[in-house]
N, CA, C and O atoms as a DFTB+ gen file, in Angstrom:
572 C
 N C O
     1  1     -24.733       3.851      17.031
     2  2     -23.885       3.609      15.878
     3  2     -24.383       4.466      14.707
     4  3     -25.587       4.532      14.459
     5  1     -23.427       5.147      13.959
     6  2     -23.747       6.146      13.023
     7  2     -24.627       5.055      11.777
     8  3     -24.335       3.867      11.636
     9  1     -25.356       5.533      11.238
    10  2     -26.423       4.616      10.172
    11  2     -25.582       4.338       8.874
    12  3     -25.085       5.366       8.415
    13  1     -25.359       3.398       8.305
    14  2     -25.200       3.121       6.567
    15  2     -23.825       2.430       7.018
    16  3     -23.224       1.962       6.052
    17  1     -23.215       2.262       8.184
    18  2     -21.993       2.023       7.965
    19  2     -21.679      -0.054       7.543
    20  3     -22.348      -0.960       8.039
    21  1     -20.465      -0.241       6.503
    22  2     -20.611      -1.657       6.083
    23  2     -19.990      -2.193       7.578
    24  3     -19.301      -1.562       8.380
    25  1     -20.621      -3.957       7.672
    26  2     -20.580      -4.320       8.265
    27  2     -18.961      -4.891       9.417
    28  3     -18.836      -5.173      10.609
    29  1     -18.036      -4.825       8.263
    30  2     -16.667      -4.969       8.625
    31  2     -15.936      -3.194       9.584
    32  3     -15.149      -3.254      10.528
    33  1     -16.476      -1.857       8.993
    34  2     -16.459      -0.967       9.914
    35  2     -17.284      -0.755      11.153
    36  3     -16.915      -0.022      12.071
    37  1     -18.118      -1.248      11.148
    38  2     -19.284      -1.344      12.627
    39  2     -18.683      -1.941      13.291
    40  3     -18.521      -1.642      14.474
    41  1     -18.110      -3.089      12.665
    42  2     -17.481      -4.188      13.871
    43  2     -15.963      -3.840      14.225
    44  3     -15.408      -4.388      15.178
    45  1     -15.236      -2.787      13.313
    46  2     -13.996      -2.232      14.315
    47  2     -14.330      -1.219      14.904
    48  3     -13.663      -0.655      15.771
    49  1     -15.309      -0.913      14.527
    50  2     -15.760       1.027      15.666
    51  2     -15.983      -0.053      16.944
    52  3     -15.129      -0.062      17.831
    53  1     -16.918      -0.789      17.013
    54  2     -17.164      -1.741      18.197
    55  2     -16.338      -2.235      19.178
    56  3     -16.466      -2.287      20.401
    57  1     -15.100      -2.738      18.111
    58  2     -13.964      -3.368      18.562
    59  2     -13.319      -2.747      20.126
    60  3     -12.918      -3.212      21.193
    61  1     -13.569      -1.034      19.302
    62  2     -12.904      -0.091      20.528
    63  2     -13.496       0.279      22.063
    64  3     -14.432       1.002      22.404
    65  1     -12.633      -0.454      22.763
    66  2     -12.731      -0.454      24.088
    67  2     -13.106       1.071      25.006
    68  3     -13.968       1.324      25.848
    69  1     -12.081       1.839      24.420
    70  2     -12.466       3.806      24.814
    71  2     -13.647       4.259      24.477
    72  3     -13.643       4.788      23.365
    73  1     -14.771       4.251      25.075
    74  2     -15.893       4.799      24.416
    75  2     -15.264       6.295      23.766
    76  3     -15.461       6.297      22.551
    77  1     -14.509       7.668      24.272
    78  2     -14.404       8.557      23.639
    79  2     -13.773       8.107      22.458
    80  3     -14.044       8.506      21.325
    81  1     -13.171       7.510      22.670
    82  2     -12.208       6.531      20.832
    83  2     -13.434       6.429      19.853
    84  3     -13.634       7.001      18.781
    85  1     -14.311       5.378      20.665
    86  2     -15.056       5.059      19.573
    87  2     -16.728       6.500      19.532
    88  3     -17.761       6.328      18.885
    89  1     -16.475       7.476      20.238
    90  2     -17.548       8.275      19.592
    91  2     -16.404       9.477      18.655
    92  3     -16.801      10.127      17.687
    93  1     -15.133       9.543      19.150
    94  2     -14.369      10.300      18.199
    95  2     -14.321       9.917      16.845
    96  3     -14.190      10.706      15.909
    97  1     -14.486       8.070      16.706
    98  2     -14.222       7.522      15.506
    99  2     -15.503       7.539      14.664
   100  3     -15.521       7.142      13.499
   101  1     -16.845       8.142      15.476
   102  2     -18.077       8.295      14.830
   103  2     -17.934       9.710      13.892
   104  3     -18.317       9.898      12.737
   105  1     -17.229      10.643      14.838
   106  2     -16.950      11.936      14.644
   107  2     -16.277      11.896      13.082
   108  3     -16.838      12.399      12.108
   109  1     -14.871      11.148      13.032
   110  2     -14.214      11.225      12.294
   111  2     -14.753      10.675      10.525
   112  3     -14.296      10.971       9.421
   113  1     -15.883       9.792      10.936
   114  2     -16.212       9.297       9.849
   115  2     -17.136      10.289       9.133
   116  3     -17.033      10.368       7.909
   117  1     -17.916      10.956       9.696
   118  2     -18.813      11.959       9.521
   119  2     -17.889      13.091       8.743
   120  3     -18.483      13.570       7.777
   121  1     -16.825      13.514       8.918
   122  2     -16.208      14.606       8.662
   123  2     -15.688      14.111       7.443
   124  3     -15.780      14.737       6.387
   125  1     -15.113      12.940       7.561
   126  2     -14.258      12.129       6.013
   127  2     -15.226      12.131       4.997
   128  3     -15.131      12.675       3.896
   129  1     -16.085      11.536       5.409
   130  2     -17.760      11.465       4.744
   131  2     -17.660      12.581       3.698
   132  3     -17.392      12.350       2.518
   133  1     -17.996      14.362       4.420
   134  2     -18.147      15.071       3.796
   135  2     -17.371      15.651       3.478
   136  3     -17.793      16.709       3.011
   137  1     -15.626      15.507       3.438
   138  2     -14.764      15.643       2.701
   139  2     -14.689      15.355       1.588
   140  3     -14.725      16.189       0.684
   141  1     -14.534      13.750       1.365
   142  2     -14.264      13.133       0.350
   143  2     -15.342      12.540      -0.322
   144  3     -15.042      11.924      -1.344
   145  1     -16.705      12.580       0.051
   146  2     -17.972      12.054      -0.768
   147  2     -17.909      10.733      -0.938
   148  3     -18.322      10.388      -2.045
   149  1     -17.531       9.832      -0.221
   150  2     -16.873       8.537       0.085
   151  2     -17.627       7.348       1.326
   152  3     -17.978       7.619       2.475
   153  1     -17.691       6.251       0.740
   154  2     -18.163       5.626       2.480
   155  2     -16.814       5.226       2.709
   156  3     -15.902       5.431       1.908
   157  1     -16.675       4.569       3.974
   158  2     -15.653       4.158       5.049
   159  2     -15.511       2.746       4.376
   160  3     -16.529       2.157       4.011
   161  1     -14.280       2.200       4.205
   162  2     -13.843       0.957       4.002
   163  2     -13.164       0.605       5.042
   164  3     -12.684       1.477       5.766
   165  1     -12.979      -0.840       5.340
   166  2     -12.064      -1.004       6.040
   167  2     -10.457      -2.034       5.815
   168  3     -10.540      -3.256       5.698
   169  1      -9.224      -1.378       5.788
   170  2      -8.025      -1.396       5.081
   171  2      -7.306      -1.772       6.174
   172  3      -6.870      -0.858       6.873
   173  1      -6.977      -3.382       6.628
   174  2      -6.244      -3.899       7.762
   175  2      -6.745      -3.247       8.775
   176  3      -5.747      -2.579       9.046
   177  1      -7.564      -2.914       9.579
   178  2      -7.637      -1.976      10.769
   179  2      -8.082      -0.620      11.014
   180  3      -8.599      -0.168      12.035
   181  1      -7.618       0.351       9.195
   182  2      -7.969       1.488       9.374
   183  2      -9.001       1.717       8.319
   184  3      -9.164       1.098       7.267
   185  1      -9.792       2.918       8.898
   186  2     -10.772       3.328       8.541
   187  2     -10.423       4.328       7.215
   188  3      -9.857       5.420       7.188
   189  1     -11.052       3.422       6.023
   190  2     -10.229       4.325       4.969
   191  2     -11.043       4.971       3.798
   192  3     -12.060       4.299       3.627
   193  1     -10.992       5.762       3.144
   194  2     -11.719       6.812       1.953
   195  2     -11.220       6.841       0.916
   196  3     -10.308       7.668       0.892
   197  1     -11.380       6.280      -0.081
   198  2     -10.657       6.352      -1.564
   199  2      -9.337       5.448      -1.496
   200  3      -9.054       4.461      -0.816
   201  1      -8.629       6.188      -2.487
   202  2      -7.607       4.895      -2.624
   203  2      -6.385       6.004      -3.455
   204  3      -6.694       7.093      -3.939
   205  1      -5.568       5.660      -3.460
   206  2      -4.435       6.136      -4.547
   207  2      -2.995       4.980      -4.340
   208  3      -2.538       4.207      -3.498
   209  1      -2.721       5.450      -5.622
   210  2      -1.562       4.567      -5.738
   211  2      -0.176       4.676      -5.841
   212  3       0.059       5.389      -6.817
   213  1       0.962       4.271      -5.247
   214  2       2.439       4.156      -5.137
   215  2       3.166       3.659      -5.480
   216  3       2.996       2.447      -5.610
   217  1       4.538       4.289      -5.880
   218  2       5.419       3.343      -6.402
   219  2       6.951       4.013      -5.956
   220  3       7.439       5.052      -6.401
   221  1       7.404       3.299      -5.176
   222  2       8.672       3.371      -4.038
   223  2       9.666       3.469      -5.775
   224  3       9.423       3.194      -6.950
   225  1      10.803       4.015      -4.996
   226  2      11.619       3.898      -6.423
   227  2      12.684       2.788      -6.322
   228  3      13.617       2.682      -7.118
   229  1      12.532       2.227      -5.601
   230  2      13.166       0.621      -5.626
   231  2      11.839      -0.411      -6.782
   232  3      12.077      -1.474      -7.355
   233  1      10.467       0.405      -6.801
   234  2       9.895      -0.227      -7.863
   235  2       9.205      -0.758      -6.968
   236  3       8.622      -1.537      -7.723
   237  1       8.728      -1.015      -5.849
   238  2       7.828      -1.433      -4.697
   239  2       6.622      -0.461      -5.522
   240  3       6.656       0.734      -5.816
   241  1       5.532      -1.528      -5.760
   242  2       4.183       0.013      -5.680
   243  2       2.948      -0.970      -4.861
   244  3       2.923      -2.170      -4.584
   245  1       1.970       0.145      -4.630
   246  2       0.991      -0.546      -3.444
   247  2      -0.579       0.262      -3.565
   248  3      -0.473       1.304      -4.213
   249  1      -1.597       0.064      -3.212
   250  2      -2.570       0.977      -2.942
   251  2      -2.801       1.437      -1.267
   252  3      -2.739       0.715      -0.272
   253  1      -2.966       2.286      -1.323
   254  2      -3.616       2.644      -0.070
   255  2      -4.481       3.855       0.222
   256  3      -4.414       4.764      -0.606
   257  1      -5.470       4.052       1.512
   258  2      -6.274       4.511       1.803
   259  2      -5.986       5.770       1.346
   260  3      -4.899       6.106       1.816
   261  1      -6.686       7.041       0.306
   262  2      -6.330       8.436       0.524
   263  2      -6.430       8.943       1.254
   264  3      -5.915      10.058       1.179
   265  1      -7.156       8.581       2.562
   266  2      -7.855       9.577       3.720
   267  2      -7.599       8.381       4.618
   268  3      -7.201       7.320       4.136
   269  1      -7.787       8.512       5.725
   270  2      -8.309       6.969       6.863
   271  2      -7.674       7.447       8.325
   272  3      -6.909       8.388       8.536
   273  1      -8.064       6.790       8.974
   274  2      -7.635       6.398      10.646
   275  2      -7.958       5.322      11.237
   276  3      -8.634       4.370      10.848
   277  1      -7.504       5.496      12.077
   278  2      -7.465       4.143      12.825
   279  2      -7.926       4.667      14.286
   280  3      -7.247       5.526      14.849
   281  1      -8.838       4.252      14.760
   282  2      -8.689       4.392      16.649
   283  2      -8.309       3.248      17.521
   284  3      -8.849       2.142      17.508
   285  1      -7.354       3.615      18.254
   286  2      -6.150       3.036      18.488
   287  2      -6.200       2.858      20.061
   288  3      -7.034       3.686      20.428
   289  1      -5.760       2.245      21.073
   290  2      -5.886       2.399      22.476
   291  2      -5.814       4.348      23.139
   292  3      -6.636       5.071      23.703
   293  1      -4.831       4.475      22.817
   294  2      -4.471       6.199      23.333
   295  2      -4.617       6.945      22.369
   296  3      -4.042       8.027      22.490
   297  1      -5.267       6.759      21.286
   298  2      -5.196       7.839      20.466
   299  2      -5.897       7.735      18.975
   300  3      -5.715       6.630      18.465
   301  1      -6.474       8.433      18.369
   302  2      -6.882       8.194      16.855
   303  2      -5.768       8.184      16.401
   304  3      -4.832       8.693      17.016
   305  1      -5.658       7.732      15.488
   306  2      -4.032       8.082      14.513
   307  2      -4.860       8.521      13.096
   308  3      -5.653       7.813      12.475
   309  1      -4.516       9.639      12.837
   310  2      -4.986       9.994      11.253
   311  2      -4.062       9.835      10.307
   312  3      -3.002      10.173      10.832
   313  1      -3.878       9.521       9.245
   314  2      -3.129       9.092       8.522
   315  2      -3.045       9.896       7.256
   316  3      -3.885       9.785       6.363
   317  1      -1.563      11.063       7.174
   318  2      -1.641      11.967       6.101
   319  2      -0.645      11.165       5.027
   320  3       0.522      11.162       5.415
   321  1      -0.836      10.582       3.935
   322  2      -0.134       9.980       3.047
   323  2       0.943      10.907       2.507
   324  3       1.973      10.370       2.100
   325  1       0.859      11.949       2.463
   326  2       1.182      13.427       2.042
   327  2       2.556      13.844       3.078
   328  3       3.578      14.466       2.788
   329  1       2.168      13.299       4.245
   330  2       3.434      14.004       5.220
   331  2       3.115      14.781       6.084
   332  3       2.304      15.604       5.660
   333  1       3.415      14.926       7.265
   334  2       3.161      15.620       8.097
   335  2       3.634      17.158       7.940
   336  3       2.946      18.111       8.305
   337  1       4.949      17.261       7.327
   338  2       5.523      18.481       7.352
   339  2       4.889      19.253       6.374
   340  3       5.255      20.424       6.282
   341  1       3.694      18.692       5.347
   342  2       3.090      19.861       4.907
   343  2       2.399      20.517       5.248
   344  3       2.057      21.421       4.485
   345  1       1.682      20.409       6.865
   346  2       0.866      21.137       7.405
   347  2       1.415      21.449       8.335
   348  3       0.796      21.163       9.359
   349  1       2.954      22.248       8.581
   350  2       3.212      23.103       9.602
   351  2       2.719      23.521      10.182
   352  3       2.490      23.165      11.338
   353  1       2.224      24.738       9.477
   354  2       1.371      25.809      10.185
   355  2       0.125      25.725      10.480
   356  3      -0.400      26.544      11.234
   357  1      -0.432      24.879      10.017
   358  2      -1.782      24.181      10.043
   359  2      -2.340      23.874      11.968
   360  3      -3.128      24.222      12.847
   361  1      -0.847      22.695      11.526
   362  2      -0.646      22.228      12.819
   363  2      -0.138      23.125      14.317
   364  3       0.174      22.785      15.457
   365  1      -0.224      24.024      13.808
   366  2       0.327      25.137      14.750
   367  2      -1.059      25.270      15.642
   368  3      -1.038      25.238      16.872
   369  1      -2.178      25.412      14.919
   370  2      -3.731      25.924      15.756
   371  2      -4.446      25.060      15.663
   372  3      -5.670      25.172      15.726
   373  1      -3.683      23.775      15.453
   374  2      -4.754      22.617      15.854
   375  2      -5.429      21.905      17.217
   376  3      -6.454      21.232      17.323
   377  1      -4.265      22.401      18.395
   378  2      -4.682      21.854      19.511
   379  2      -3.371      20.784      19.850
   380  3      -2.324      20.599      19.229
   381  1      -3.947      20.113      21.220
   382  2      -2.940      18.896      21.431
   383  2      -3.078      17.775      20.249
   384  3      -4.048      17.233      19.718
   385  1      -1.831      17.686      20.100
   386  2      -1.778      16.808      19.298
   387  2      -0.250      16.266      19.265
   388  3       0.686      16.984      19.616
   389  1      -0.067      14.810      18.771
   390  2       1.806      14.576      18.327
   391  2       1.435      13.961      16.869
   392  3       0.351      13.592      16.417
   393  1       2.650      13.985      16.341
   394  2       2.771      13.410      15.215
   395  2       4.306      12.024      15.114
   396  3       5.213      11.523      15.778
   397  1       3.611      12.004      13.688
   398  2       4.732      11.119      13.146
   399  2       4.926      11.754      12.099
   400  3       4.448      12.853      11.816
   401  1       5.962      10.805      11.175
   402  2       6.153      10.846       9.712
   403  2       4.662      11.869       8.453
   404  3       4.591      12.895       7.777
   405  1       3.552      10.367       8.943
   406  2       2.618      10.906       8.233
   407  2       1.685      10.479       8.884
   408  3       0.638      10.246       8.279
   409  1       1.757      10.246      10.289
   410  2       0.462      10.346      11.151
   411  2      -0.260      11.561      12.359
   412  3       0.480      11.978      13.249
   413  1      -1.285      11.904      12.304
   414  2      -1.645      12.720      13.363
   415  2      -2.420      11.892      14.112
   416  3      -3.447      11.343      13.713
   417  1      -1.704      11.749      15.725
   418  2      -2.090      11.175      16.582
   419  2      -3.117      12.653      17.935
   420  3      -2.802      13.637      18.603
   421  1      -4.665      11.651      17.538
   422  2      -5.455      12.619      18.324
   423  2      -6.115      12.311      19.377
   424  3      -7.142      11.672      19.154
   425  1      -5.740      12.686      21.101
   426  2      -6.448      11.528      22.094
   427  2      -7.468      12.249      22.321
   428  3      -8.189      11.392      22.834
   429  1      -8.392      13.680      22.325
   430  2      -9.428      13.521      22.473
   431  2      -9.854      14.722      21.416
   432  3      -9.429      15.877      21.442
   433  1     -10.819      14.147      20.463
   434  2     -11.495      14.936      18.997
   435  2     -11.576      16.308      19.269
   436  3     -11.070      17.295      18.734
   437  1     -12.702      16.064      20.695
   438  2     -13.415      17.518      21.602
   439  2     -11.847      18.749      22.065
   440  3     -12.151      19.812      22.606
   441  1     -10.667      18.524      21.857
   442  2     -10.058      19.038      22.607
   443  2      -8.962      19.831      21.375
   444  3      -7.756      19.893      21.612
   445  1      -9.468      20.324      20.253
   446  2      -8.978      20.134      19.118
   447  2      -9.873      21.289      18.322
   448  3     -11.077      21.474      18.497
   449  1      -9.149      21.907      17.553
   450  2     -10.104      23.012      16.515
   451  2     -10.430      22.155      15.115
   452  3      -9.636      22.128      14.175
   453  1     -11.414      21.624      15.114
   454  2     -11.934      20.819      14.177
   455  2     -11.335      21.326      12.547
   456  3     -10.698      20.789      11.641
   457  1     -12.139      23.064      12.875
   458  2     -11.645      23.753      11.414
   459  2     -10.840      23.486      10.771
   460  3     -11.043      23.123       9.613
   461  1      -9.660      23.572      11.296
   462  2      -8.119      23.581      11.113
   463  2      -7.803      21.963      11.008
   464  3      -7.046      21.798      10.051
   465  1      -8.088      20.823      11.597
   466  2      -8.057      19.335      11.338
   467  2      -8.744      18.834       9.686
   468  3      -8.368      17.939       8.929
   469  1      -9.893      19.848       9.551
   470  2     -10.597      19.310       8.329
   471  2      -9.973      19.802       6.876
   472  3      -9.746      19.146       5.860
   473  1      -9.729      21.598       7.248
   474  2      -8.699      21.944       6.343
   475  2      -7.410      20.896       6.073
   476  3      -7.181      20.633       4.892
   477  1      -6.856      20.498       6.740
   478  2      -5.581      19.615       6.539
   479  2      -6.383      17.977       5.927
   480  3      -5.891      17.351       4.989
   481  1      -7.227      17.669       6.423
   482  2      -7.975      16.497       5.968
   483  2      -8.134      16.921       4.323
   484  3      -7.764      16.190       3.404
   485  1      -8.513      17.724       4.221
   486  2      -9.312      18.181       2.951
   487  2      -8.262      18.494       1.644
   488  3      -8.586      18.465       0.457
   489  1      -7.004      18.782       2.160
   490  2      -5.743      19.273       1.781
   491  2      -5.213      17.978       1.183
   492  3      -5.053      17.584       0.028
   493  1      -5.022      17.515       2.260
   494  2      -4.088      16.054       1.958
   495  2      -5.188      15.105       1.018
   496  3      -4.663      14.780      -0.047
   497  1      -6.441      14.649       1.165
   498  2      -7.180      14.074       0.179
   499  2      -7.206      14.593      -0.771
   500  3      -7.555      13.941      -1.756
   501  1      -6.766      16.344      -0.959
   502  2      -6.971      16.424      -2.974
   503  2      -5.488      16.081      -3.413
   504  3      -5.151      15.511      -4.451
   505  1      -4.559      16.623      -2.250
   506  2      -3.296      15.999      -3.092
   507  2      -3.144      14.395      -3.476
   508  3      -2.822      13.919      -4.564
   509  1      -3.516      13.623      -2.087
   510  2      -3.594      12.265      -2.763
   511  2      -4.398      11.856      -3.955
   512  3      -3.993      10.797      -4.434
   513  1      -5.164      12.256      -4.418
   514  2      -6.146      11.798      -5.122
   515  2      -6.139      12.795      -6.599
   516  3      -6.997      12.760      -7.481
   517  1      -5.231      13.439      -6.570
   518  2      -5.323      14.381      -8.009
   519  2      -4.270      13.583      -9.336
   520  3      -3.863      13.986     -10.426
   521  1      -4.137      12.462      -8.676
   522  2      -3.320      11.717      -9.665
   523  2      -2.174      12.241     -10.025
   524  3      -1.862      12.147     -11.212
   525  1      -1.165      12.998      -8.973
   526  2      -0.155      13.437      -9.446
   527  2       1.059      13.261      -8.149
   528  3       2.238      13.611      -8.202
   529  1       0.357      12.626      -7.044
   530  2       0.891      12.581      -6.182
   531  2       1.776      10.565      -6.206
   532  3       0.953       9.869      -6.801
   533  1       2.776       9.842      -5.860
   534  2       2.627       9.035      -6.412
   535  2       3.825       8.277      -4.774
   536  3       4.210       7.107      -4.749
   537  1       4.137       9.278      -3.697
   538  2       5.325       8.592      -2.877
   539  2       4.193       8.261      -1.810
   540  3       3.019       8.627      -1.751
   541  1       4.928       7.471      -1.019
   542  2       4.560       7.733       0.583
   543  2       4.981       8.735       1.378
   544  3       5.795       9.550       0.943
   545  1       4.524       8.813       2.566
   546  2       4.840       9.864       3.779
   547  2       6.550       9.565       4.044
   548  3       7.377      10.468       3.909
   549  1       6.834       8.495       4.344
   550  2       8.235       8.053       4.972
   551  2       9.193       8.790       3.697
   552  3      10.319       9.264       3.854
   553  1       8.238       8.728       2.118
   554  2       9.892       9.081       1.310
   555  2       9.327      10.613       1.299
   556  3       9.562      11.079       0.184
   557  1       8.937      11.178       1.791
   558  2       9.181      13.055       1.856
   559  2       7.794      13.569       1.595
   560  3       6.999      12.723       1.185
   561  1       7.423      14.600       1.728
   562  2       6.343      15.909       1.593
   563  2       6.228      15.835       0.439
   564  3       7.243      15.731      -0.249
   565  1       4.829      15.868      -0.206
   566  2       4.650      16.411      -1.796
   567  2       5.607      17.147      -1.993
   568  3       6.623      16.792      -2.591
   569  1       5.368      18.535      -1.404
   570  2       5.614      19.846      -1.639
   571  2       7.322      19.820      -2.298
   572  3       7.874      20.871      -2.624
């Protein structure tokens, strides 16, 4: 088990049945780590880094994770608050991978160009977090 982690994230890295899940989810924390200068919280399930805040224009607003994932039975799910469609091309030399809306679903870390995953990690945490960003993934792309 990676060292310093709080006791509510030890016990969902644990949770995970896939050992590659749960050494990908060691992986992933390490990388968020030195992205965002952040420890790991844990936010319903997912593994999360900072925080920013929303407000739907029906007037719904919420906090949620700027960075996070979840490891999941088949897959990490990374979670771009930002949208998937801003990293087209990104996603072009990332490796296997599927998406959603604003998730990148990853079944094995090792099988994947890290570079290119952290760039987009690194991307999407300054947009969330520069205080100018303010939708979710479902209502559209920053950009």
């Amino acid at each position: 088990m990676t060292p310093h982690l709080s006791p509510d994230v030890a016990e969902r890295i644990e949770s995970v049945t896939h050992a590659g899940r749960r050494a990908d989810a060691l992986s992933l924390i390490e990388i968020l780590r030195e992205i965002t200068g952040l420890e790991p919280t844990l936010w319903k399930g997912i593994i999360g880094f900072g925080e920013y805040h929303y407000r739907y224009a029906s007037g719904h607003s919420g906090t949620a994770p700027a960075a996070g994932f979840a490891p999941r039975a088949t897959a990490s799910v990374i979670y771009l608050p930002d949208g998937i469609d801003t990293y087209a091309a990104e996603l072009a030399g990332l490796g296997p991978h599927k998406t959603g809306v604003g998730c990148l679903y990853i079944s094995h870390l090792d099988r994947i160009e890290l570079p290119v995953l952290e760039v987009i990690l690194a991307r999407s945490f300054a947009a969330v977090t520069a205080g100018t960003f303010t939708q979710r993934a479902r209502e559209g792309s920053a950009s």
